[in-house]
PDB file of C-alpha atoms in Angstrom:
ATOM      1  CA  MET X   1       8.083   9.434 -34.239  1.00 50.00           C
ATOM      2  CA  SER X   2       7.358   9.630 -30.495  1.00 54.00           C
ATOM      3  CA  GLY X   3       4.766   6.886 -30.901  1.00 58.00           C
ATOM      4  CA  PHE X   4       7.336   4.531 -32.397  1.00 63.00           C
ATOM      5  CA  LEU X   5       9.797   5.287 -29.604  1.00 69.00           C
ATOM      6  CA  PHE X   6       7.086   4.692 -27.002  1.00 70.00           C
ATOM      7  CA  ASN X   7       6.368   1.244 -28.391  1.00 69.00           C
ATOM      8  CA  ILE X   8       9.993   0.178 -27.888  1.00 72.00           C
ATOM      9  CA  ASP X   9       9.637   0.188 -24.100  1.00 73.00           C
ATOM     10  CA  GLY X  10       5.922   0.644 -23.457  1.00 77.00           C
ATOM     11  CA  GLY X  11       4.028  -0.973 -26.313  1.00 80.00           C
ATOM     12  CA  TYR X  12       3.831  -4.443 -24.786  1.00 86.00           C
ATOM     13  CA  LEU X  13       2.887  -3.111 -21.355  1.00 88.00           C
ATOM     14  CA  GLU X  14       0.181  -0.896 -22.809  1.00 87.00           C
ATOM     15  CA  GLY X  15      -1.242  -3.943 -24.561  1.00 89.00           C
ATOM     16  CA  LEU X  16      -1.227  -5.814 -21.239  1.00 88.00           C
ATOM     17  CA  CYS X  17      -3.051  -2.964 -19.487  1.00 89.00           C
ATOM     18  CA  ARG X  18      -5.691  -2.808 -22.199  1.00 91.00           C
ATOM     19  CA  GLY X  19      -6.118  -6.567 -21.953  1.00 88.00           C
ATOM     20  CA  TYR X  20      -6.499  -6.483 -18.166  1.00 88.00           C
ATOM     21  CA  LYS X  21      -9.019  -3.663 -18.479  1.00 89.00           C
ATOM     22  CA  SER X  22     -11.115  -5.596 -20.996  1.00 88.00           C
ATOM     23  CA  ASN X  23     -11.122  -8.569 -18.600  1.00 87.00           C
ATOM     24  CA  ILE X  24     -12.887  -6.630 -15.852  1.00 89.00           C
ATOM     25  CA  LEU X  25     -16.389  -7.910 -15.145  1.00 89.00           C
ATOM     26  CA  LYS X  26     -19.184  -6.098 -16.950  1.00 89.00           C
ATOM     27  CA  GLU X  27     -22.517  -5.008 -15.495  1.00 91.00           C
ATOM     28  CA  SER X  28     -24.201  -8.037 -17.025  1.00 90.00           C
ATOM     29  CA  ASP X  29     -21.691 -10.307 -15.262  1.00 89.00           C
ATOM     30  CA  TYR X  30     -22.499  -8.734 -11.903  1.00 90.00           C
ATOM     31  CA  MET X  31     -26.211  -9.124 -12.572  1.00 91.00           C
ATOM     32  CA  ASN X  32     -25.622 -12.853 -12.995  1.00 90.00           C
ATOM     33  CA  LEU X  33     -23.434 -13.049  -9.888  1.00 89.00           C
ATOM     34  CA  VAL X  34     -26.032 -11.490  -7.598  1.00 90.00           C
ATOM     35  CA  LYS X  35     -28.396 -14.328  -8.524  1.00 90.00           C
ATOM     36  CA  CYS X  36     -25.974 -16.957  -7.190  1.00 89.00           C
ATOM     37  CA  GLU X  37     -27.114 -18.727  -4.038  1.00 89.00           C
ATOM     38  CA  THR X  38     -23.870 -20.576  -3.256  1.00 90.00           C
ATOM     39  CA  LEU X  39     -20.168 -20.094  -3.853  1.00 90.00           C
ATOM     40  CA  ASP X  40     -20.233 -23.030  -6.252  1.00 88.00           C
ATOM     41  CA  ASP X  41     -22.877 -21.156  -8.265  1.00 89.00           C
ATOM     42  CA  LEU X  42     -20.530 -18.176  -8.303  1.00 88.00           C
ATOM     43  CA  LYS X  43     -17.698 -20.364  -9.590  1.00 88.00           C
ATOM     44  CA  LEU X  44     -19.958 -21.668 -12.345  1.00 87.00           C
ATOM     45  CA  GLN X  45     -20.966 -18.165 -13.420  1.00 88.00           C
ATOM     46  CA  LEU X  46     -17.335 -17.044 -13.502  1.00 87.00           C
ATOM     47  CA  GLN X  47     -16.425 -19.844 -15.901  1.00 86.00           C
ATOM     48  CA  SER X  48     -17.849 -17.794 -18.772  1.00 84.00           C
ATOM     49  CA  THR X  49     -15.692 -14.767 -17.880  1.00 87.00           C
ATOM     50  CA  ASP X  50     -11.964 -14.106 -17.866  1.00 84.00           C
ATOM     51  CA  TYR X  51     -12.005 -14.869 -14.130  1.00 85.00           C
ATOM     52  CA  GLY X  52     -12.927 -18.500 -14.772  1.00 80.00           C
ATOM     53  CA  PRO X  53      -9.439 -20.075 -14.678  1.00 83.00           C
ATOM     54  CA  PHE X  54      -8.438 -18.900 -11.193  1.00 82.00           C
ATOM     55  CA  LEU X  55     -10.901 -21.306  -9.528  1.00 84.00           C
ATOM     56  CA  THR X  56     -10.653 -24.172 -12.021  1.00 81.00           C
ATOM     57  CA  ASN X  57      -8.568 -26.415  -9.772  1.00 83.00           C
ATOM     58  CA  GLU X  58     -10.567 -25.727  -6.609  1.00 81.00           C
ATOM     59  CA  THR X  59     -12.924 -28.468  -5.448  1.00 81.00           C
ATOM     60  CA  SER X  60     -16.101 -28.118  -3.419  1.00 79.00           C
ATOM     61  CA  PRO X  61     -16.843 -26.881  -0.907  1.00 84.00           C
ATOM     62  CA  LEU X  62     -15.474 -23.431  -1.741  1.00 86.00           C
ATOM     63  CA  THR X  63     -14.864 -20.866   0.975  1.00 88.00           C
ATOM     64  CA  VAL X  64     -14.597 -17.095   0.909  1.00 89.00           C
ATOM     65  CA  SER X  65     -10.990 -17.287   2.126  1.00 88.00           C
ATOM     66  CA  ILE X  66     -10.013 -19.548  -0.795  1.00 87.00           C
ATOM     67  CA  ILE X  67     -11.598 -17.195  -3.326  1.00 88.00           C
ATOM     68  CA  ASP X  68      -9.899 -14.210  -1.691  1.00 88.00           C
ATOM     69  CA  GLN X  69      -6.540 -15.989  -1.713  1.00 87.00           C
ATOM     70  CA  ARG X  70      -6.789 -16.997  -5.383  1.00 88.00           C
ATOM     71  CA  LEU X  71      -7.832 -13.475  -6.408  1.00 87.00           C
ATOM     72  CA  ARG X  72      -4.838 -12.015  -4.570  1.00 89.00           C
ATOM     73  CA  GLU X  73      -2.503 -14.527  -6.182  1.00 88.00           C
ATOM     74  CA  THR X  74      -3.852 -13.655  -9.636  1.00 88.00           C
ATOM     75  CA  LEU X  75      -3.409  -9.929  -8.999  1.00 89.00           C
ATOM     76  CA  VAL X  76       0.144 -10.401  -7.713  1.00 91.00           C
ATOM     77  CA  ASP X  77       1.079 -12.598 -10.698  1.00 90.00           C
ATOM     78  CA  GLU X  78      -0.223 -10.029 -13.176  1.00 91.00           C
ATOM     79  CA  PHE X  79       1.402  -7.109 -11.373  1.00 93.00           C
ATOM     80  CA  THR X  80       4.730  -8.939 -11.034  1.00 93.00           C
ATOM     81  CA  HIS X  81       4.717  -9.773 -14.746  1.00 92.00           C
ATOM     82  CA  MET X  82       4.214  -6.099 -15.612  1.00 92.00           C
ATOM     83  CA  ARG X  83       6.926  -5.034 -13.184  1.00 92.00           C
ATOM     84  CA  ASN X  84       9.389  -7.541 -14.656  1.00 91.00           C
ATOM     85  CA  GLN X  85       8.789  -6.176 -18.159  1.00 90.00           C
ATOM     86  CA  ALA X  86       8.991  -2.507 -17.178  1.00 90.00           C
ATOM     87  CA  VAL X  87      11.928  -0.153 -17.679  1.00 89.00           C
ATOM     88  CA  GLN X  88      12.629   3.165 -15.947  1.00 88.00           C
ATOM     89  CA  PRO X  89      10.848   5.273 -14.905  1.00 90.00           C
ATOM     90  CA  LEU X  90       7.841   2.914 -14.974  1.00 90.00           C
ATOM     91  CA  ALA X  91       9.761   0.243 -13.037  1.00 92.00           C
ATOM     92  CA  GLU X  92      10.386   2.617 -10.135  1.00 94.00           C
ATOM     93  CA  PHE X  93       6.794   3.858 -10.282  1.00 95.00           C
ATOM     94  CA  LEU X  94       5.471   0.289  -9.959  1.00 94.00           C
ATOM     95  CA  ASP X  95       7.898  -0.364  -7.110  1.00 94.00           C
ATOM     96  CA  PHE X  96       6.450   2.600  -5.231  1.00 95.00           C
ATOM     97  CA  ILE X  97       2.968   1.146  -5.555  1.00 94.00           C
ATOM     98  CA  THR X  98       4.142  -1.903  -3.604  1.00 94.00           C
ATOM     99  CA  TYR X  99       5.852   0.133  -0.881  1.00 94.00           C
ATOM    100  CA  SER X 100       2.594   1.048   0.861  1.00 93.00           C
ATOM    101  CA  TYR X 101       1.797  -2.659   1.231  1.00 93.00           C
ATOM    102  CA  MET X 102       5.334  -3.267   2.484  1.00 91.00           C
ATOM    103  CA  ILE X 103       4.812  -0.616   5.153  1.00 90.00           C
ATOM    104  CA  ASP X 104       1.576  -2.263   6.290  1.00 91.00           C
ATOM    105  CA  ASN X 105       3.281  -5.669   6.365  1.00 89.00           C
ATOM    106  CA  THR X 106       6.171  -4.255   8.381  1.00 84.00           C
ATOM    107  CA  ILE X 107       3.834  -2.698  10.940  1.00 85.00           C
ATOM    108  CA  LEU X 108       2.000  -6.024  11.146  1.00 86.00           C
ATOM    109  CA  LEU X 109       5.322  -7.761  11.814  1.00 81.00           C
ATOM    110  CA  ILE X 110       6.295  -5.271  14.506  1.00 78.00           C
ATOM    111  CA  THR X 111       2.899  -5.522  16.194  1.00 81.00           C
ATOM    112  CA  GLY X 112       2.938  -9.308  16.085  1.00 81.00           C
ATOM    113  CA  MET X 113       6.458  -9.486  17.481  1.00 75.00           C
ATOM    114  CA  LEU X 114       5.635  -7.117  20.328  1.00 75.00           C
ATOM    115  CA  HIS X 115       2.738  -9.399  21.251  1.00 78.00           C
ATOM    116  CA  GLU X 116       4.885 -12.516  20.741  1.00 76.00           C
ATOM    117  CA  HIS X 117       2.660 -14.025  18.055  1.00 80.00           C
ATOM    118  CA  PRO X 118       4.036 -16.961  16.023  1.00 80.00           C
ATOM    119  CA  VAL X 119       6.081 -15.750  13.067  1.00 77.00           C
ATOM    120  CA  LEU X 120       4.350 -18.038  10.560  1.00 80.00           C
ATOM    121  CA  ASP X 121       0.949 -16.712  11.615  1.00 83.00           C
ATOM    122  CA  ILE X 122       2.119 -13.133  11.088  1.00 84.00           C
ATOM    123  CA  LEU X 123       3.592 -13.860   7.657  1.00 83.00           C
ATOM    124  CA  ALA X 124       0.374 -15.595   6.583  1.00 83.00           C
ATOM    125  CA  LYS X 125      -1.552 -12.381   7.241  1.00 86.00           C
ATOM    126  CA  CYS X 126       0.809 -10.185   5.206  1.00 89.00           C
ATOM    127  CA  ASN X 127      -0.394  -8.768   1.897  1.00 90.00           C
ATOM    128  CA  PRO X 128       1.377 -10.698  -0.902  1.00 89.00           C
ATOM    129  CA  LEU X 129       1.813  -7.529  -2.960  1.00 91.00           C
ATOM    130  CA  GLY X 130       3.924  -6.113  -0.132  1.00 90.00           C
ATOM    131  CA  ARG X 131       6.141  -9.110   0.496  1.00 87.00           C
ATOM    132  CA  PHE X 132       9.883  -8.567   0.202  1.00 84.00           C
ATOM    133  CA  GLU X 133      12.801 -10.941   0.339  1.00 80.00           C
ATOM    134  CA  GLN X 134      14.051  -9.886   3.767  1.00 74.00           C
ATOM    135  CA  MET X 135      10.748 -10.875   5.396  1.00 75.00           C
ATOM    136  CA  GLU X 136      11.772 -14.514   5.095  1.00 68.00           C
ATOM    137  CA  ALA X 137      14.558 -13.831   7.618  1.00 69.00           C
ATOM    138  CA  ILE X 138      12.135 -12.746  10.320  1.00 63.00           C
ATOM    139  CA  ASN X 139      12.703 -15.963  12.276  1.00 58.00           C
ATOM    140  CA  MET X 140      16.285 -14.862  12.921  1.00 51.00           C
ATOM    141  CA  THR X 141      15.153 -11.706  14.729  1.00 53.00           C
ATOM    142  CA  LEU X 142      15.401 -12.082  18.478  1.00 51.00           C
ATOM    143  CA  ALA X 143      13.603  -8.900  19.524  1.00 55.00           C
ATOM    144  CA  PRO X 144      11.549  -6.123  17.926  1.00 52.00           C
ATOM    145  CA  ALA X 145      14.453  -3.710  18.306  1.00 57.00           C
ATOM    146  CA  ASP X 146      16.548  -5.967  16.050  1.00 65.00           C
ATOM    147  CA  LEU X 147      14.060  -5.834  13.182  1.00 66.00           C
ATOM    148  CA  TYR X 148      15.619  -2.836  11.464  1.00 69.00           C
ATOM    149  CA  ASN X 149      19.265  -3.845  11.780  1.00 70.00           C
ATOM    150  CA  THR X 150      18.580  -7.471  10.836  1.00 69.00           C
ATOM    151  CA  ILE X 151      16.032  -7.152   8.056  1.00 69.00           C
ATOM    152  CA  LEU X 152      14.795  -3.710   7.083  1.00 74.00           C
ATOM    153  CA  ILE X 153      18.209  -2.164   6.536  1.00 76.00           C
ATOM    154  CA  ASP X 154      18.540  -4.225   3.335  1.00 77.00           C
ATOM    155  CA  SER X 155      14.904  -3.856   2.243  1.00 79.00           C
ATOM    156  CA  PRO X 156      13.336  -1.313  -0.148  1.00 83.00           C
ATOM    157  CA  LEU X 157      11.885   0.447   2.901  1.00 81.00           C
ATOM    158  CA  ALA X 158      15.258   1.284   4.439  1.00 80.00           C
ATOM    159  CA  PRO X 159      15.274   4.932   3.183  1.00 81.00           C
ATOM    160  CA  PHE X 160      11.934   5.529   4.917  1.00 79.00           C
ATOM    161  CA  PHE X 161      13.158   4.095   8.217  1.00 70.00           C
ATOM    162  CA  ILE X 162      16.748   5.135   8.706  1.00 59.00           C
ATOM    163  CA  ASN X 163      16.396   8.752   9.818  1.00 56.00           C
ATOM    164  CA  TYR X 164      13.782   7.787  12.366  1.00 56.00           C
ATOM    165  CA  PHE X 165      15.313   4.695  13.890  1.00 53.00           C
ATOM    166  CA  GLU X 166      18.644   6.317  14.539  1.00 47.00           C
ATOM    167  CA  GLU X 167      16.967   8.273  17.307  1.00 45.00           C
ATOM    168  CA  GLN X 168      15.309   5.587  19.411  1.00 48.00           C
ATOM    169  CA  ASP X 169      14.692   1.879  19.762  1.00 50.00           C
ATOM    170  CA  MET X 170      11.779   0.313  17.943  1.00 50.00           C
ATOM    171  CA  ASP X 171      10.259  -1.317  21.004  1.00 47.00           C
ATOM    172  CA  GLU X 172       9.884   2.069  22.699  1.00 46.00           C
ATOM    173  CA  MET X 173       7.761   3.596  19.925  1.00 52.00           C
ATOM    174  CA  ASN X 174       4.061   3.863  19.514  1.00 69.00           C
ATOM    175  CA  ILE X 175       3.001   1.658  16.587  1.00 77.00           C
ATOM    176  CA  GLU X 176       0.801   4.303  14.991  1.00 80.00           C
ATOM    177  CA  ILE X 177       3.554   6.891  15.161  1.00 82.00           C
ATOM    178  CA  ILE X 178       5.830   4.485  13.313  1.00 81.00           C
ATOM    179  CA  ARG X 179       3.166   3.857  10.670  1.00 86.00           C
ATOM    180  CA  ASN X 180       2.411   7.529  10.097  1.00 89.00           C
ATOM    181  CA  THR X 181       6.084   8.474  10.012  1.00 87.00           C
ATOM    182  CA  LEU X 182       6.720   5.882   7.311  1.00 88.00           C
ATOM    183  CA  TYR X 183       3.679   6.945   5.297  1.00 93.00           C
ATOM    184  CA  ARG X 184       4.669  10.598   5.548  1.00 93.00           C
ATOM    185  CA  THR X 185       8.086   9.927   4.007  1.00 92.00           C
ATOM    186  CA  TYR X 186       6.621   7.488   1.493  1.00 94.00           C
ATOM    187  CA  LEU X 187       3.945   9.879   0.218  1.00 95.00           C
ATOM    188  CA  GLU X 188       6.363  12.799  -0.024  1.00 95.00           C
ATOM    189  CA  THR X 189       8.916  10.728  -1.960  1.00 94.00           C
ATOM    190  CA  PHE X 190       6.298   9.220  -4.278  1.00 96.00           C
ATOM    191  CA  TYR X 191       4.821  12.682  -4.890  1.00 96.00           C
ATOM    192  CA  ASP X 192       8.244  14.066  -5.841  1.00 95.00           C
ATOM    193  CA  LEU X 193       8.862  11.110  -8.162  1.00 95.00           C
ATOM    194  CA  CYS X 194       5.595  11.709 -10.018  1.00 96.00           C
ATOM    195  CA  LYS X 195       6.385  15.424 -10.369  1.00 95.00           C
ATOM    196  CA  GLU X 196       9.772  14.498 -11.774  1.00 94.00           C
ATOM    197  CA  ILE X 197       8.232  12.107 -14.316  1.00 92.00           C
ATOM    198  CA  GLY X 198       5.821  14.853 -15.353  1.00 91.00           C
ATOM    199  CA  GLY X 199       3.116  14.734 -18.002  1.00 91.00           C
ATOM    200  CA  THR X 200      -0.044  12.720 -17.378  1.00 91.00           C
ATOM    201  CA  THR X 201       1.633  10.828 -14.548  1.00 92.00           C
ATOM    202  CA  ALA X 202       2.177  14.046 -12.585  1.00 94.00           C
ATOM    203  CA  ALA X 203      -1.285  15.411 -13.408  1.00 95.00           C
ATOM    204  CA  VAL X 204      -3.102  12.270 -12.231  1.00 95.00           C
ATOM    205  CA  MET X 205      -0.873  10.834  -9.521  1.00 96.00           C
ATOM    206  CA  CYS X 206      -0.044  14.088  -7.722  1.00 95.00           C
ATOM    207  CA  GLU X 207      -3.779  14.661  -7.326  1.00 95.00           C
ATOM    208  CA  ILE X 208      -4.283  11.138  -5.941  1.00 96.00           C
ATOM    209  CA  LEU X 209      -1.267  11.286  -3.625  1.00 96.00           C
ATOM    210  CA  GLY X 210      -2.155  14.803  -2.508  1.00 95.00           C
ATOM    211  CA  PHE X 211      -5.640  13.615  -1.552  1.00 95.00           C
ATOM    212  CA  GLU X 212      -4.151  10.718   0.428  1.00 95.00           C
ATOM    213  CA  ALA X 213      -1.741  13.094   2.166  1.00 95.00           C
ATOM    214  CA  ASP X 214      -4.587  15.443   3.127  1.00 94.00           C
ATOM    215  CA  ARG X 215      -6.721  12.521   4.310  1.00 94.00           C
ATOM    216  CA  ARG X 216      -3.949  11.194   6.531  1.00 94.00           C
ATOM    217  CA  ALA X 217      -3.255  14.638   7.993  1.00 93.00           C
ATOM    218  CA  ILE X 218      -6.932  15.062   8.927  1.00 92.00           C
ATOM    219  CA  ILE X 219      -7.144  11.576  10.463  1.00 91.00           C
ATOM    220  CA  ILE X 220      -3.913  12.110  12.410  1.00 91.00           C
ATOM    221  CA  THR X 221      -5.307  15.349  13.847  1.00 91.00           C
ATOM    222  CA  ILE X 222      -8.667  13.834  14.834  1.00 89.00           C
ATOM    223  CA  ASN X 223      -7.038  10.804  16.464  1.00 85.00           C
ATOM    224  CA  ALA X 224      -4.467  12.955  18.298  1.00 85.00           C
ATOM    225  CA  LEU X 225      -7.120  15.192  19.873  1.00 84.00           C
ATOM    226  CA  ALA X 226      -8.192  12.385  22.198  1.00 75.00           C
ATOM    227  CA  THR X 227      -4.653  11.552  23.317  1.00 77.00           C
ATOM    228  CA  ALA X 228      -1.852  13.100  25.328  1.00 76.00           C
ATOM    229  CA  LEU X 229       0.256  13.453  22.172  1.00 79.00           C
ATOM    230  CA  SER X 230       1.680  16.946  21.965  1.00 82.00           C
ATOM    231  CA  ARG X 231       0.957  19.251  19.047  1.00 84.00           C
ATOM    232  CA  GLU X 232       4.599  19.173  17.976  1.00 83.00           C
ATOM    233  CA  ASP X 233       4.563  15.376  17.861  1.00 83.00           C
ATOM    234  CA  TYR X 234       1.511  14.917  15.639  1.00 86.00           C
ATOM    235  CA  VAL X 235       2.147  17.936  13.394  1.00 90.00           C
ATOM    236  CA  HIS X 236       5.497  16.316  12.607  1.00 88.00           C
ATOM    237  CA  LEU X 237       3.546  13.374  11.113  1.00 90.00           C
ATOM    238  CA  TYR X 238       1.742  15.463   8.468  1.00 93.00           C
ATOM    239  CA  PRO X 239       2.811  14.637   4.876  1.00 94.00           C
ATOM    240  CA  ARG X 240       4.179  17.817   3.324  1.00 93.00           C
ATOM    241  CA  CYS X 241       2.263  17.653   0.063  1.00 93.00           C
ATOM    242  CA  GLY X 242      -1.347  17.923  -1.044  1.00 89.00           C
ATOM    243  CA  ARG X 243      -3.823  20.776  -1.151  1.00 92.00           C
ATOM    244  CA  LEU X 244      -3.603  21.462   2.580  1.00 90.00           C
ATOM    245  CA  TYR X 245       0.150  22.032   2.427  1.00 91.00           C
ATOM    246  CA  PRO X 246       1.349  24.378   3.824  1.00 89.00           C
ATOM    247  CA  ASP X 247      -1.336  26.759   5.136  1.00 89.00           C
ATOM    248  CA  GLY X 248      -3.998  24.103   5.711  1.00 88.00           C
ATOM    249  CA  LEU X 249      -1.597  21.954   7.711  1.00 90.00           C
ATOM    250  CA  GLN X 250      -0.739  24.918   9.913  1.00 90.00           C
ATOM    251  CA  ALA X 251      -4.443  25.464  10.540  1.00 87.00           C
ATOM    252  CA  LEU X 252      -4.916  21.769  11.333  1.00 88.00           C
ATOM    253  CA  GLY X 253      -2.095  21.973  13.851  1.00 86.00           C
ATOM    254  CA  ARG X 254      -3.927  24.783  15.635  1.00 86.00           C
ATOM    255  CA  ALA X 255      -7.258  22.917  15.769  1.00 84.00           C
ATOM    256  CA  SER X 256      -8.354  21.943  19.269  1.00 82.00           C
ATOM    257  CA  ASP X 257     -11.595  20.086  18.528  1.00 81.00           C
ATOM    258  CA  TYR X 258     -13.428  18.225  15.771  1.00 82.00           C
ATOM    259  CA  GLU X 259     -15.416  21.251  14.627  1.00 84.00           C
ATOM    260  CA  GLN X 260     -12.233  23.242  13.978  1.00 84.00           C
ATOM    261  CA  VAL X 261     -10.789  20.330  12.018  1.00 84.00           C
ATOM    262  CA  GLN X 262     -13.975  20.208   9.967  1.00 83.00           C
ATOM    263  CA  LEU X 263     -13.694  23.912   9.169  1.00 82.00           C
ATOM    264  CA  VAL X 264     -10.141  23.475   7.905  1.00 78.00           C
ATOM    265  CA  SER X 265     -10.939  20.443   5.757  1.00 71.00           C
TER     266      SER X 265
END
């Protein structure tokens, strides 16, 4: 009975996932690709695989940037199609996957604005999987401090920003502190969502997210050791989930050199 109920909402999406998995290049395909001497040879070899169509309309000479762009577009199209077909809680789960790319795009926007880079150049460098509607309004922002109130307040990232940006202006913050603060909240919220969903999702994703949380905590500590950042400031950036939480994070906060960090991790 549960299988029939699953197929109502998840049957089509499971079929899509199985299809995408079967489309992945096999070892024999890679053996043929390593023999290619030019990008046009690579295009020719891909014609016999499921990756053939994405370069069909591209004329010679091919470039690495074109191939990279078409691969990204294909991935985004497939992901977007799955997201549009999904219902809760899968829809929210897929949304959370995109949030990490949105955070990276937002940091890229902030950095570019602080250095007064052209807006179109910044947007061109953003990951397409992390694009959100409000990014198109970036040309209306007059200063970095206006970015939250003008754009991000209506974006999916607003819950990760709001508690932090109430305290101080964006242009007065260190970019890496902003990034790590956002990722801390993001990882904790995503971790809680996966625990709430339960089952295989919790068993697999909590392990993955916990590893990422531990990795970020270790990197934050190592990078902070060479700076004037106080212990209280960088300990506040640790994601509160993962295998190091809570005792391991306390030990990391007490570490004063690389060797002590290595002992904790």
